[in-house]
mmCIF file of C-alpha atoms in Angstrom:
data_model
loop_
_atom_site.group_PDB
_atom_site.id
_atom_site.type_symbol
_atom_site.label_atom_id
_atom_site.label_comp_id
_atom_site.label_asym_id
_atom_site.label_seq_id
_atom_site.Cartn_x
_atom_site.Cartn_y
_atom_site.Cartn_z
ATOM 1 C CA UNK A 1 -44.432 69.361 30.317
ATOM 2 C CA UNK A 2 -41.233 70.881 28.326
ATOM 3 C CA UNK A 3 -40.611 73.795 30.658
ATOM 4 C CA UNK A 4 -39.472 76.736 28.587
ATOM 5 C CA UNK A 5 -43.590 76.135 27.048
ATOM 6 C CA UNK A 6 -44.648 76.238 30.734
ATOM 7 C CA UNK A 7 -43.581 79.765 31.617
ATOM 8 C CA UNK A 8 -45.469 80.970 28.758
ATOM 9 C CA UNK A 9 -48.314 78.838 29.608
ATOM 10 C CA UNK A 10 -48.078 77.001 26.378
ATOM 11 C CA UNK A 11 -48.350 73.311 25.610
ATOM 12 C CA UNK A 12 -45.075 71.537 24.835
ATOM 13 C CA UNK A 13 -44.810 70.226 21.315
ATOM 14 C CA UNK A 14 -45.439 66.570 20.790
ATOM 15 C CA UNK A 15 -42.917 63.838 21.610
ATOM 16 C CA UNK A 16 -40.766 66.514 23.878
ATOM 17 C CA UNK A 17 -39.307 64.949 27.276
ATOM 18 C CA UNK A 18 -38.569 67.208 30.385
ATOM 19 C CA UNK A 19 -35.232 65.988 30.164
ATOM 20 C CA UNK A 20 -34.415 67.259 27.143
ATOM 21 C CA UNK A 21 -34.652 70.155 28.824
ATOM 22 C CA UNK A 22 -32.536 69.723 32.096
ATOM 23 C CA UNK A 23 -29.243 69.224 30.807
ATOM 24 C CA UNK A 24 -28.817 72.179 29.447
ATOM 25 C CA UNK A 25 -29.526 73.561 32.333
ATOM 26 C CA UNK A 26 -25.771 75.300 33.183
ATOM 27 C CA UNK A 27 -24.542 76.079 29.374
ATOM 28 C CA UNK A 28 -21.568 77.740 29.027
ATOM 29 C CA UNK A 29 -21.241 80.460 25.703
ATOM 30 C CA UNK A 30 -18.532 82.177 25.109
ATOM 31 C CA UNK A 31 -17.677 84.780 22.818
ATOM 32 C CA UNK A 32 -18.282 85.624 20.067
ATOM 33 C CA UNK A 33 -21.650 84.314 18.926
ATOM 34 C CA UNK A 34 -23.728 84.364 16.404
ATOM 35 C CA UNK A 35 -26.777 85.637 17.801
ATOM 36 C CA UNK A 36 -29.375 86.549 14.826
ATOM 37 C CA UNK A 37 -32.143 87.069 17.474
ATOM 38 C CA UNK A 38 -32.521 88.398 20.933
ATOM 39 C CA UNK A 39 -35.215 88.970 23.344
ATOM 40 C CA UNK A 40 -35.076 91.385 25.915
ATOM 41 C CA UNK A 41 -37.070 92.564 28.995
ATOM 42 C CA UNK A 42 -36.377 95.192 31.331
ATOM 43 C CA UNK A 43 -37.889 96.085 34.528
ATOM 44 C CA UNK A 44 -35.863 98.079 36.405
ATOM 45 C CA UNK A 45 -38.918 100.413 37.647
ATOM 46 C CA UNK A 46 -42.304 101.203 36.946
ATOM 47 C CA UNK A 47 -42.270 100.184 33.143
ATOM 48 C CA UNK A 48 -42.724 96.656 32.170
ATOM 49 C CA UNK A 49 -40.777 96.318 28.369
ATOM 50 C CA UNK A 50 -39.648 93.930 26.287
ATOM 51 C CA UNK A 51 -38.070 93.960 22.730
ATOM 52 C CA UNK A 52 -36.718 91.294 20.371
ATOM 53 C CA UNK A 53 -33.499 92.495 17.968
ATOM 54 C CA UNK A 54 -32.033 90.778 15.187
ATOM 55 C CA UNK A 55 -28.957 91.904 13.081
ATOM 56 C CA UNK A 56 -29.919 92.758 9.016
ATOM 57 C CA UNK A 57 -27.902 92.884 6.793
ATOM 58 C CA UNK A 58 -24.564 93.992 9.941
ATOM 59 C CA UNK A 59 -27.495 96.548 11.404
ATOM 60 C CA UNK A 60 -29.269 96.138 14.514
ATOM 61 C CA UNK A 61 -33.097 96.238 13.576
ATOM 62 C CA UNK A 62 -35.899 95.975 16.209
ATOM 63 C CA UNK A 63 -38.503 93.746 15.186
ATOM 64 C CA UNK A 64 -40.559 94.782 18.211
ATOM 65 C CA UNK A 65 -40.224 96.997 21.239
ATOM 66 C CA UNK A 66 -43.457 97.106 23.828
ATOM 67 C CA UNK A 67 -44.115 99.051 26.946
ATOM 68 C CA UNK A 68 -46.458 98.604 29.276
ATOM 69 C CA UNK A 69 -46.600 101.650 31.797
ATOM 70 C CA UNK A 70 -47.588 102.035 35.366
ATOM 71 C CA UNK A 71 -47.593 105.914 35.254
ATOM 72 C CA UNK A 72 -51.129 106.173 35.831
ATOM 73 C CA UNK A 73 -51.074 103.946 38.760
ATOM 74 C CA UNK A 74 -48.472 105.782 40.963
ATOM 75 C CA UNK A 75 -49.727 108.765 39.962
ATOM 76 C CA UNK A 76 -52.298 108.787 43.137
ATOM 77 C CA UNK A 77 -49.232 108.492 45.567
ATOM 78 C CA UNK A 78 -47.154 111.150 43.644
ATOM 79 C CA UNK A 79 -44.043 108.782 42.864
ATOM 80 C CA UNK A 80 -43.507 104.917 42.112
ATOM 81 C CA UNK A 81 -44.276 102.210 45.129
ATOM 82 C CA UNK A 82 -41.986 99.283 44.829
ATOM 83 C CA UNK A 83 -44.782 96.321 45.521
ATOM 84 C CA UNK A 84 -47.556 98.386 43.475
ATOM 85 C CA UNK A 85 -44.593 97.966 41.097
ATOM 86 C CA UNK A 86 -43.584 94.333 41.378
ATOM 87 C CA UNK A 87 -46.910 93.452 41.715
ATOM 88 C CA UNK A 88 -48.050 94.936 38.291
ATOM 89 C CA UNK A 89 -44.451 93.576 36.280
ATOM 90 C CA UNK A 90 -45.523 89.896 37.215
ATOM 91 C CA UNK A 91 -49.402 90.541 35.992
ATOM 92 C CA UNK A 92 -47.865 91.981 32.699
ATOM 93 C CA UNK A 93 -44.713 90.333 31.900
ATOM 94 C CA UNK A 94 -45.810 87.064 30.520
ATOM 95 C CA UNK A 95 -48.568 88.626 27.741
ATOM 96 C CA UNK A 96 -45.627 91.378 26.951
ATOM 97 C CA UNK A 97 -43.598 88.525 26.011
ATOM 98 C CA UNK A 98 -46.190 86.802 24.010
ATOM 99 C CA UNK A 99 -47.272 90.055 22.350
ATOM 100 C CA UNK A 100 -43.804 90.609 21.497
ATOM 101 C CA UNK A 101 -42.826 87.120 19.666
ATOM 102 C CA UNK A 102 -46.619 87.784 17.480
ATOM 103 C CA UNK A 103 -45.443 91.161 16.516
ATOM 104 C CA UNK A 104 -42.098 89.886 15.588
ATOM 105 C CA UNK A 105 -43.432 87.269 13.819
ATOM 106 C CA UNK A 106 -41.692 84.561 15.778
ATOM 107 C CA UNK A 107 -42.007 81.586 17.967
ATOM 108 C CA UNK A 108 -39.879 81.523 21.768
ATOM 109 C CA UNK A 109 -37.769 78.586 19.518
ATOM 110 C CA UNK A 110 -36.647 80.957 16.670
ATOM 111 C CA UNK A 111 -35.272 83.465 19.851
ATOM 112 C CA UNK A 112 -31.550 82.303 20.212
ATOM 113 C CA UNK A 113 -30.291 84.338 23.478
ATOM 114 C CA UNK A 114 -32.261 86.429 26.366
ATOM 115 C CA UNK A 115 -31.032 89.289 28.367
ATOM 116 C CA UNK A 116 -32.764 91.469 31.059
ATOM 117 C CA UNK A 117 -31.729 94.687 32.896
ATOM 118 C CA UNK A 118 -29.435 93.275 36.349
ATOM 119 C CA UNK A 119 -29.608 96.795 37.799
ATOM 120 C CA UNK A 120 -29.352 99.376 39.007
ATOM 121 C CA UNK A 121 -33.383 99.838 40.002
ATOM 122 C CA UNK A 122 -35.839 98.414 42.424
ATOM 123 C CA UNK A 123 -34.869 95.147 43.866
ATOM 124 C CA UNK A 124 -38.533 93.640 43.635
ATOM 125 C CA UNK A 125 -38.841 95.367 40.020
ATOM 126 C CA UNK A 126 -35.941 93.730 38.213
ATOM 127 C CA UNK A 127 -36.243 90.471 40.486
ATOM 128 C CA UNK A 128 -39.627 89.952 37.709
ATOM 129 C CA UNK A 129 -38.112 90.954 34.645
ATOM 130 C CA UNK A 130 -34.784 89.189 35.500
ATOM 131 C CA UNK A 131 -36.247 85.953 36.658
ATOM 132 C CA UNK A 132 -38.124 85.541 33.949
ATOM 133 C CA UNK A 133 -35.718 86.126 31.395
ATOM 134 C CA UNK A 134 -33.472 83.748 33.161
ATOM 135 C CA UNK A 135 -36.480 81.045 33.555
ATOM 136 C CA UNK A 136 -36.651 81.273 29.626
ATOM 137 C CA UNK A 137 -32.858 81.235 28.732
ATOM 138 C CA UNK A 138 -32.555 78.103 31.257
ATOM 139 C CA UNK A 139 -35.364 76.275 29.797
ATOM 140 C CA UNK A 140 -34.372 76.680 26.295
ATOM 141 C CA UNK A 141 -30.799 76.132 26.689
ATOM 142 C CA UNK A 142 -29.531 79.554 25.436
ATOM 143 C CA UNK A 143 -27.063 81.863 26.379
ATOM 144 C CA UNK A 144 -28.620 84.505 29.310
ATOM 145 C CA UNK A 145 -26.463 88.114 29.286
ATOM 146 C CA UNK A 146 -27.515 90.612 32.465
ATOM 147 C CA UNK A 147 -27.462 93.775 31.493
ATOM 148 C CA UNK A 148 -26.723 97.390 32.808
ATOM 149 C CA UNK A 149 -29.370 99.959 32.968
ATOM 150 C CA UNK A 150 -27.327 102.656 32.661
ATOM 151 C CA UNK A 151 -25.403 101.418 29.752
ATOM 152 C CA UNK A 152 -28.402 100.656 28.107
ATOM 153 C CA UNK A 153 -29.079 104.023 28.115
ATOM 154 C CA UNK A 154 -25.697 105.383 26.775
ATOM 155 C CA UNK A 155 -25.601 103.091 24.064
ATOM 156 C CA UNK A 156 -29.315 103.895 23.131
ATOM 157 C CA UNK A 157 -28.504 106.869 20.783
ATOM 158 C CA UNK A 158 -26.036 104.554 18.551
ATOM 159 C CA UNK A 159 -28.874 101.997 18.197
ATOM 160 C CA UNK A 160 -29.693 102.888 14.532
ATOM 161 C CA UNK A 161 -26.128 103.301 13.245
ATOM 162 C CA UNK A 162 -25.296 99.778 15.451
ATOM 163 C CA UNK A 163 -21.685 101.025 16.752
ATOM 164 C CA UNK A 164 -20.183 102.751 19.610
ATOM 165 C CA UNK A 165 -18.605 105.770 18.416
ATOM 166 C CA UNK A 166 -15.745 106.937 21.431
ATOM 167 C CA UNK A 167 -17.967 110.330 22.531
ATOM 168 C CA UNK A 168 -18.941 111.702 26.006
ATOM 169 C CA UNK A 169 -22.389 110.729 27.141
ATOM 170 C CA UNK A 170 -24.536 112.666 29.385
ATOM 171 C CA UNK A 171 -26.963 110.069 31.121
ATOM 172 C CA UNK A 172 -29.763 112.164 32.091
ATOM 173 C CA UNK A 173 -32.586 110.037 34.109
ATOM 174 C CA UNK A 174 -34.823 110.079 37.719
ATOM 175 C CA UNK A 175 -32.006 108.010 39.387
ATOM 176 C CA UNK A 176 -28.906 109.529 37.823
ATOM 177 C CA UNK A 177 -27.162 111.886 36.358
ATOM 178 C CA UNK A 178 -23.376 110.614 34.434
ATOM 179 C CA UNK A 179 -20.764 112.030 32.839
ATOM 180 C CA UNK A 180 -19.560 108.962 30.833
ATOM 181 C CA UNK A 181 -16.185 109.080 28.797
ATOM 182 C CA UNK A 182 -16.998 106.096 26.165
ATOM 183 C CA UNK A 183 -14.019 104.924 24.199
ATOM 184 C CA UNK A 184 -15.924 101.794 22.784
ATOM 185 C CA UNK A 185 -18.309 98.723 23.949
ATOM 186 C CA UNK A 186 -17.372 98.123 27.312
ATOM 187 C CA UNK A 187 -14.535 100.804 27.467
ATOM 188 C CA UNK A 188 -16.056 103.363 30.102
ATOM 189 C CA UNK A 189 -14.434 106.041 32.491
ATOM 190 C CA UNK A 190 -16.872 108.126 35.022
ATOM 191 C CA UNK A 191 -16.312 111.827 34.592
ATOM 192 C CA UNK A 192 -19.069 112.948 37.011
ATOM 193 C CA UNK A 193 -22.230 112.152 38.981
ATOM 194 C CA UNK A 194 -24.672 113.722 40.831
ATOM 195 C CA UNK A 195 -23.505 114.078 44.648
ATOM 196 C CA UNK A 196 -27.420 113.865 45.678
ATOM 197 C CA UNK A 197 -30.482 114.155 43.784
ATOM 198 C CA UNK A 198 -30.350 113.388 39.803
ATOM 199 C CA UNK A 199 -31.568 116.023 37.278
ATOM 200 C CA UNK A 200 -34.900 113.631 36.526
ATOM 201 C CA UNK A 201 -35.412 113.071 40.533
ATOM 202 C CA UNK A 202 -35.112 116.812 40.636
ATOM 203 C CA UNK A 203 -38.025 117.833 38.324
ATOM 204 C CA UNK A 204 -40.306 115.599 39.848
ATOM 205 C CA UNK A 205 -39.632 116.979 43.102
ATOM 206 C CA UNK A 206 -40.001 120.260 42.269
ATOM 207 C CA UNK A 207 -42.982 119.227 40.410
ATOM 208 C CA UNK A 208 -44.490 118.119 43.454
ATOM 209 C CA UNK A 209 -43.559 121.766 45.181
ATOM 210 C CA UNK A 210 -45.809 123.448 42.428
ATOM 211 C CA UNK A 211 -48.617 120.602 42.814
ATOM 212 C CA UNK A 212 -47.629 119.819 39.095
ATOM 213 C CA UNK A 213 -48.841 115.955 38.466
ATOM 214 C CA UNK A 214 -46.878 113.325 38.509
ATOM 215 C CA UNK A 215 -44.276 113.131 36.831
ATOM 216 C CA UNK A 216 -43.247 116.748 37.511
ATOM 217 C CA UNK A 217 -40.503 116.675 34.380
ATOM 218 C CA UNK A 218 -42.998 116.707 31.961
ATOM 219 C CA UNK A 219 -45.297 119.117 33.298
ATOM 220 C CA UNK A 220 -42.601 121.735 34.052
ATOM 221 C CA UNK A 221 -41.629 121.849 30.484
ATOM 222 C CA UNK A 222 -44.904 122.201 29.151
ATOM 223 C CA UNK A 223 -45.200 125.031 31.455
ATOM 224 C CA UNK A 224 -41.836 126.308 31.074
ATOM 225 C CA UNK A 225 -42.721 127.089 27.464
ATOM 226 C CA UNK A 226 -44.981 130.398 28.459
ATOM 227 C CA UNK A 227 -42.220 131.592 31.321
ATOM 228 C CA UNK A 228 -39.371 133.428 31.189
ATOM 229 C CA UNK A 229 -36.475 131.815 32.597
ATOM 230 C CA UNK A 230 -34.713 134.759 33.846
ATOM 231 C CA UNK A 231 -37.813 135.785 36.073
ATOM 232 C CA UNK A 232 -36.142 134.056 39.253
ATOM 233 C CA UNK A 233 -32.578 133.581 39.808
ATOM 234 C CA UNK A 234 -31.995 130.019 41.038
ATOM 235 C CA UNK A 235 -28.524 129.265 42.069
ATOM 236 C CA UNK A 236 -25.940 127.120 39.830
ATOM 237 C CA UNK A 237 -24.049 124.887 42.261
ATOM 238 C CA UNK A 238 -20.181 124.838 41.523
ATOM 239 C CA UNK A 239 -18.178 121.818 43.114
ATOM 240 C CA UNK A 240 -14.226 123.468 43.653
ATOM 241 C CA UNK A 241 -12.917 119.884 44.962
ATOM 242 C CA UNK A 242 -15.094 118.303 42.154
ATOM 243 C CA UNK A 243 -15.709 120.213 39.035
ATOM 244 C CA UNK A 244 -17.496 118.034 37.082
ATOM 245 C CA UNK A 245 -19.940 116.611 39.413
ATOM 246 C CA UNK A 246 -23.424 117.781 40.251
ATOM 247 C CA UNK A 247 -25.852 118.536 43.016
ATOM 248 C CA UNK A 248 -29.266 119.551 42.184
ATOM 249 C CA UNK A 249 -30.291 119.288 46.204
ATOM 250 C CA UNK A 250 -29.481 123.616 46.947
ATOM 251 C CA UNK A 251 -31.340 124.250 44.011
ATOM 252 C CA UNK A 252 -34.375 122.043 44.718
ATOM 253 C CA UNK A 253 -34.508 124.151 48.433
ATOM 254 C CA UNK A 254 -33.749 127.770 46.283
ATOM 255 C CA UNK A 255 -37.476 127.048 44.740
ATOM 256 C CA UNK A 256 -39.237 125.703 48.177
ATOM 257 C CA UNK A 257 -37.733 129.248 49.679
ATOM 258 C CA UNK A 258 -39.446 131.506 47.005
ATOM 259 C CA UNK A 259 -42.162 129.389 46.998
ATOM 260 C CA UNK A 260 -42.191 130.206 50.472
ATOM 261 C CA UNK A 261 -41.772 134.377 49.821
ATOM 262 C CA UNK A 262 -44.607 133.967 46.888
ATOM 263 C CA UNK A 263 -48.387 135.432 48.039
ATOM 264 C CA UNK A 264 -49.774 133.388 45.009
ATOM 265 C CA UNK A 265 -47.181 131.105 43.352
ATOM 266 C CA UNK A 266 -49.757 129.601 40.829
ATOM 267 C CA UNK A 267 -50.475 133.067 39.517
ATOM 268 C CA UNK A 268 -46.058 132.493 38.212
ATOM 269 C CA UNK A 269 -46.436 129.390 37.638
ATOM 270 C CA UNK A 270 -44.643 129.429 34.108
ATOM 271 C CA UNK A 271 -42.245 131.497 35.215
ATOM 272 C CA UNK A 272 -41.000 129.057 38.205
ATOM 273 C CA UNK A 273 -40.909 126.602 36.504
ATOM 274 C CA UNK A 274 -39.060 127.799 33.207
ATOM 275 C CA UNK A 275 -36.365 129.497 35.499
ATOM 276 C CA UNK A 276 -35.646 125.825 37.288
ATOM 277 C CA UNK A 277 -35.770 124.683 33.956
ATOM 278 C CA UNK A 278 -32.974 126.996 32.814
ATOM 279 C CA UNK A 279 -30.952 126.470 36.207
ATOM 280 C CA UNK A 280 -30.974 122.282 35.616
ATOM 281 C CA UNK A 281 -29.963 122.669 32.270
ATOM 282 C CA UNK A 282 -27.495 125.602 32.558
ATOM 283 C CA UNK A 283 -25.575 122.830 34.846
ATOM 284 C CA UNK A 284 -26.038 120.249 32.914
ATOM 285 C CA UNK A 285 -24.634 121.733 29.382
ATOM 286 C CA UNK A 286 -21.906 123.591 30.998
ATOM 287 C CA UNK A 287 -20.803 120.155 32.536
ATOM 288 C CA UNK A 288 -21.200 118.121 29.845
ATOM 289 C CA UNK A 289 -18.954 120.383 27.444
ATOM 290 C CA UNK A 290 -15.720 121.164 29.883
ATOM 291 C CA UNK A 291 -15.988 117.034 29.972
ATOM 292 C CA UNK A 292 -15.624 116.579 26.797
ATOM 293 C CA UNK A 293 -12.933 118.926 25.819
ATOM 294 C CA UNK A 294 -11.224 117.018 28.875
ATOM 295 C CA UNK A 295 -11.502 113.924 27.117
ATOM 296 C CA UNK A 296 -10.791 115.062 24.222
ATOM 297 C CA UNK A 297 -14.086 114.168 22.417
ATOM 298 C CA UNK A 298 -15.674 115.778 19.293
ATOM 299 C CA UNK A 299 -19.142 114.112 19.838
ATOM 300 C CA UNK A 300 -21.450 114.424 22.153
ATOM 301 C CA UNK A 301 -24.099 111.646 23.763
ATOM 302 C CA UNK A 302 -28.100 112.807 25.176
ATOM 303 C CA UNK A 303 -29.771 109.692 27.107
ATOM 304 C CA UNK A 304 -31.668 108.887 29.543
ATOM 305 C CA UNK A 305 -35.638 109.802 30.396
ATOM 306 C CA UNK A 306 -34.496 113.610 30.653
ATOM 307 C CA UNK A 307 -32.985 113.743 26.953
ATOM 308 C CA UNK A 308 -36.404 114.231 25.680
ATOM 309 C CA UNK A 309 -36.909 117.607 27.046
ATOM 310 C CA UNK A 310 -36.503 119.675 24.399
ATOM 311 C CA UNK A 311 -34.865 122.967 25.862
ATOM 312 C CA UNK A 312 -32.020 120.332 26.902
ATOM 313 C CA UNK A 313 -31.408 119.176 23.526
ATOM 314 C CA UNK A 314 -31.685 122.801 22.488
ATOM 315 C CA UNK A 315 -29.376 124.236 25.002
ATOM 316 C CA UNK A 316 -26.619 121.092 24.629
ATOM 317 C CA UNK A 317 -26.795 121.361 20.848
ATOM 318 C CA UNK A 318 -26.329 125.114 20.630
ATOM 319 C CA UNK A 319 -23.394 124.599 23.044
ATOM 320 C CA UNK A 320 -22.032 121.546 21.153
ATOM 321 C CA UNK A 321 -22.026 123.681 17.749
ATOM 322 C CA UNK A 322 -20.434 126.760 19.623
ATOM 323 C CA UNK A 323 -17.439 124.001 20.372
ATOM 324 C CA UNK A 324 -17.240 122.402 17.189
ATOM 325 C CA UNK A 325 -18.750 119.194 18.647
ATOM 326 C CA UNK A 326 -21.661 117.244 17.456
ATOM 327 C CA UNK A 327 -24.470 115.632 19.644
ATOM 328 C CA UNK A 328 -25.826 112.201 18.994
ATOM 329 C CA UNK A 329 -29.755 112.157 20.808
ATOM 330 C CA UNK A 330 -31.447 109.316 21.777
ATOM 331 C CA UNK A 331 -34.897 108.269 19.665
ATOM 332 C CA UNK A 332 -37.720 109.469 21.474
ATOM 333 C CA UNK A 333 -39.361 106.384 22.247
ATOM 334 C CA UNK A 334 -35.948 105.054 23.474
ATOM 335 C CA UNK A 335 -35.371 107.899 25.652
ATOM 336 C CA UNK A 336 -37.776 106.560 28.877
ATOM 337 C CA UNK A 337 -36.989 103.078 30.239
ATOM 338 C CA UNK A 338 -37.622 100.811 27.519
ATOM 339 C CA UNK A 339 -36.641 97.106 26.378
ATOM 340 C CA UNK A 340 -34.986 98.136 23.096
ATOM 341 C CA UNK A 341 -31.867 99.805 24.666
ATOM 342 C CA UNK A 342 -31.554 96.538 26.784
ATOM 343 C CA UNK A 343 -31.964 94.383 23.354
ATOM 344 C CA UNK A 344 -29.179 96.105 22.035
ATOM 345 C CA UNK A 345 -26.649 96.120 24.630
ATOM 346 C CA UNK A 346 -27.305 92.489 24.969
ATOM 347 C CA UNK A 347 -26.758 92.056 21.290
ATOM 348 C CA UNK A 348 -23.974 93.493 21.677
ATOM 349 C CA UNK A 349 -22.529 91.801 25.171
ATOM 350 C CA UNK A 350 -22.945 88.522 22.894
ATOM 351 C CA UNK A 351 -20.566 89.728 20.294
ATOM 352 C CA UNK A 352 -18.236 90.849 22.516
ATOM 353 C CA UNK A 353 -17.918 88.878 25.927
ATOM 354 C CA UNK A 354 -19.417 85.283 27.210
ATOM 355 C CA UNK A 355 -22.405 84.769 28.269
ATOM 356 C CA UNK A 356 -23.511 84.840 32.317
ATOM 357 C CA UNK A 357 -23.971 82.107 34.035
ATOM 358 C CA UNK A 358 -27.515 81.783 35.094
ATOM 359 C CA UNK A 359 -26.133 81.634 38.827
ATOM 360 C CA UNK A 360 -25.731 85.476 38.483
ATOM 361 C CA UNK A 361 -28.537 87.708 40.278
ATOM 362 C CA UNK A 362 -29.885 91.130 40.254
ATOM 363 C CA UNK A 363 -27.702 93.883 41.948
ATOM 364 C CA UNK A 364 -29.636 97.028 43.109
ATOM 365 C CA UNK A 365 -26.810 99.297 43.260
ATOM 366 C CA UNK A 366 -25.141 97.821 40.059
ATOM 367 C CA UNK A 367 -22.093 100.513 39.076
ATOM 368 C CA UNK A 368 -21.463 101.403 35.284
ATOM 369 C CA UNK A 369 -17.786 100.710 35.316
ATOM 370 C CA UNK A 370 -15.378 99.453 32.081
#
């Protein structure tokens, strides 16, 4: 049985010998390749995705990008359980892929490289998604490229115009919040990062606070939208010895206190949450601006799960325009964890570096560094 058709639980075509299959086992590829299609799969978390890109005509084009969420399966314990996690990414990830190559209108032979997210994330998360990926790359003898969650996500807003513009990204997400000083592919510099809890991780716990249901981002914007964000006077924290990092921790206790002072906080319910609302995002475009006059940048970068919030792109984009910047945002439907930012960062790994050996594993704590 040719293996690559075993992980898909296919049958091998006719005449195929295992060992066809075993020495390529350890390819090397090095840059720069022509890679005309990619598939992709990320699993970093709670969202089980893969995409397949191709380059038409110089442009990156997705010919299909699917998610399969676990939202309302955490939502009963009020946050994401790893092994609920892991456990639901190896049910799904095999009939994602196959789902993926129908809509695309290909067969696994016509893919000609693979790449999955390496981390950061759950261990037991990306151990599916990046196995797998691996499993296939190995099998068929293609080039394997581990990729960055993180830098899929500040590469996600250039996906349509399929270059990296030098900008300053704001990576807004449940696990982090970056300052990123992007000079090209590859070319990075850290500005700032949350010193505890990220913007997204922030929401939701404050969502959980007002009994808001999971996740809390969401739910406090829709009910931001009838409050008045001045009602209550949440504190924006300042860092002297580090100006352009942030910590969303004394703000997170500032609501639990005048929750705590509140006869009947439901009754200002709107108005909580649209003045935490305004405090998060006060921070965030304030931030995000003095960093890029530092650097020196006229654009502007919105990623990450938090970009879709609305006031946020409001708020940065009014700010951006005030400094003669513009601001790049990030599709909606690329905006959450999803397979197409991976697809893209992998496309473009293979035109600029060599390909990974498939020795290389996942790394939990992976760093976004140049």
């Amino acid at each position: 049985m040719n293996y690559l058709f075993k992980i898909l639980g296919t049958s091998a075509p006719r005449g195929t010998h295992k060992d066809d299959i075993l020495i390529h086992r350890t390819p090397s590829f090095l840059f720069p390749l022509s890679v005309p299609c990619l598939l992709a799969i990320e699993s970093s978390c709670d969202e089980t995705a893969v995409a397949i890109i191709c380059r038409e005509e110089g442009r990156p084009c997705l010919l299909s990008s699917l998610i399969s969420s676990q939202i309302e399966i955490h939502r009963d314990y009020g946050g994401v359980v790893p092994e609920v996690a892991c456990r639901n990414h190896a049910l799904r990830i095999r009939p994602l892929v196959q789902q993926a190559l129908e809509d695309a209108h290909l067969s696994l032979e016509e893919i000609d490289a693979f790449a999955a997210t390496r981390g950061p994330g759950l261990a037991s998360s990306l151990l599916v998604g990046f196995s797998y990926a691996k499993g296939l790359a190995a099998a068929a003898g293609k080039p394997f490229y581990g990729i960055n969650h993180m830098e899929g996500h500040l590469l996600s807003p250039f996906l349509e115009a399929g270059k990296i513009a030098p900008h300053l990204g704001l990576i807004v997400s449940g696990g982090h919040t970056l300052l990123i000083d992007v000079q090209g592919f590859g070319n990075y510099k850290l500005m700032g990062l949350t010193i505890d809890d990220a913007a997204g991780e922030a929401f939701d716990k404050v969502g959980r606070m007002l009994d808001l249901p999971y996740p809390g981002g969401p739910e406090i914007e829709k009910n931001a939208l009838d409050g008045n964000p001045k009602a209550f006077h949440f504190p924006r924290p300042r860092l002297k010895d580090a100006p352009l990092d942030f910590s969303f921790s004394g703000l997170k206790t500032a609501v639990l206190y005048q929750l705590r002072k509140l006869e009947n906080p439901h009754s200002q319910l709107a108005d909580l949450c649209a003045s935490f609302q305004a405090a998060v995002i006060d921070c965030l475009v304030k931030k995000t601006i003095l960093a890029a006059l530092e650097a020196d940048h006229q654009m502007i970068s919105l990623s990450g799960g938090v970009a879709c919030n609305k006031a946020l792109q409001s708020a940065l984009g009014a700010a951006a325009e005030e400094a003669g910047m513009t601001l790049s945002l990030t599709p909606p439907e690329l905006t959450t964890d999803n397979a197409g930012m991976i697809a893209f960062a992998g496309l473009l790994s293979s035109e600029n570096r060599d390909a990974d050996t498939l020795t290389i594993g996942i790394d939990p704590n992976l760093f976004l560094t140049a």
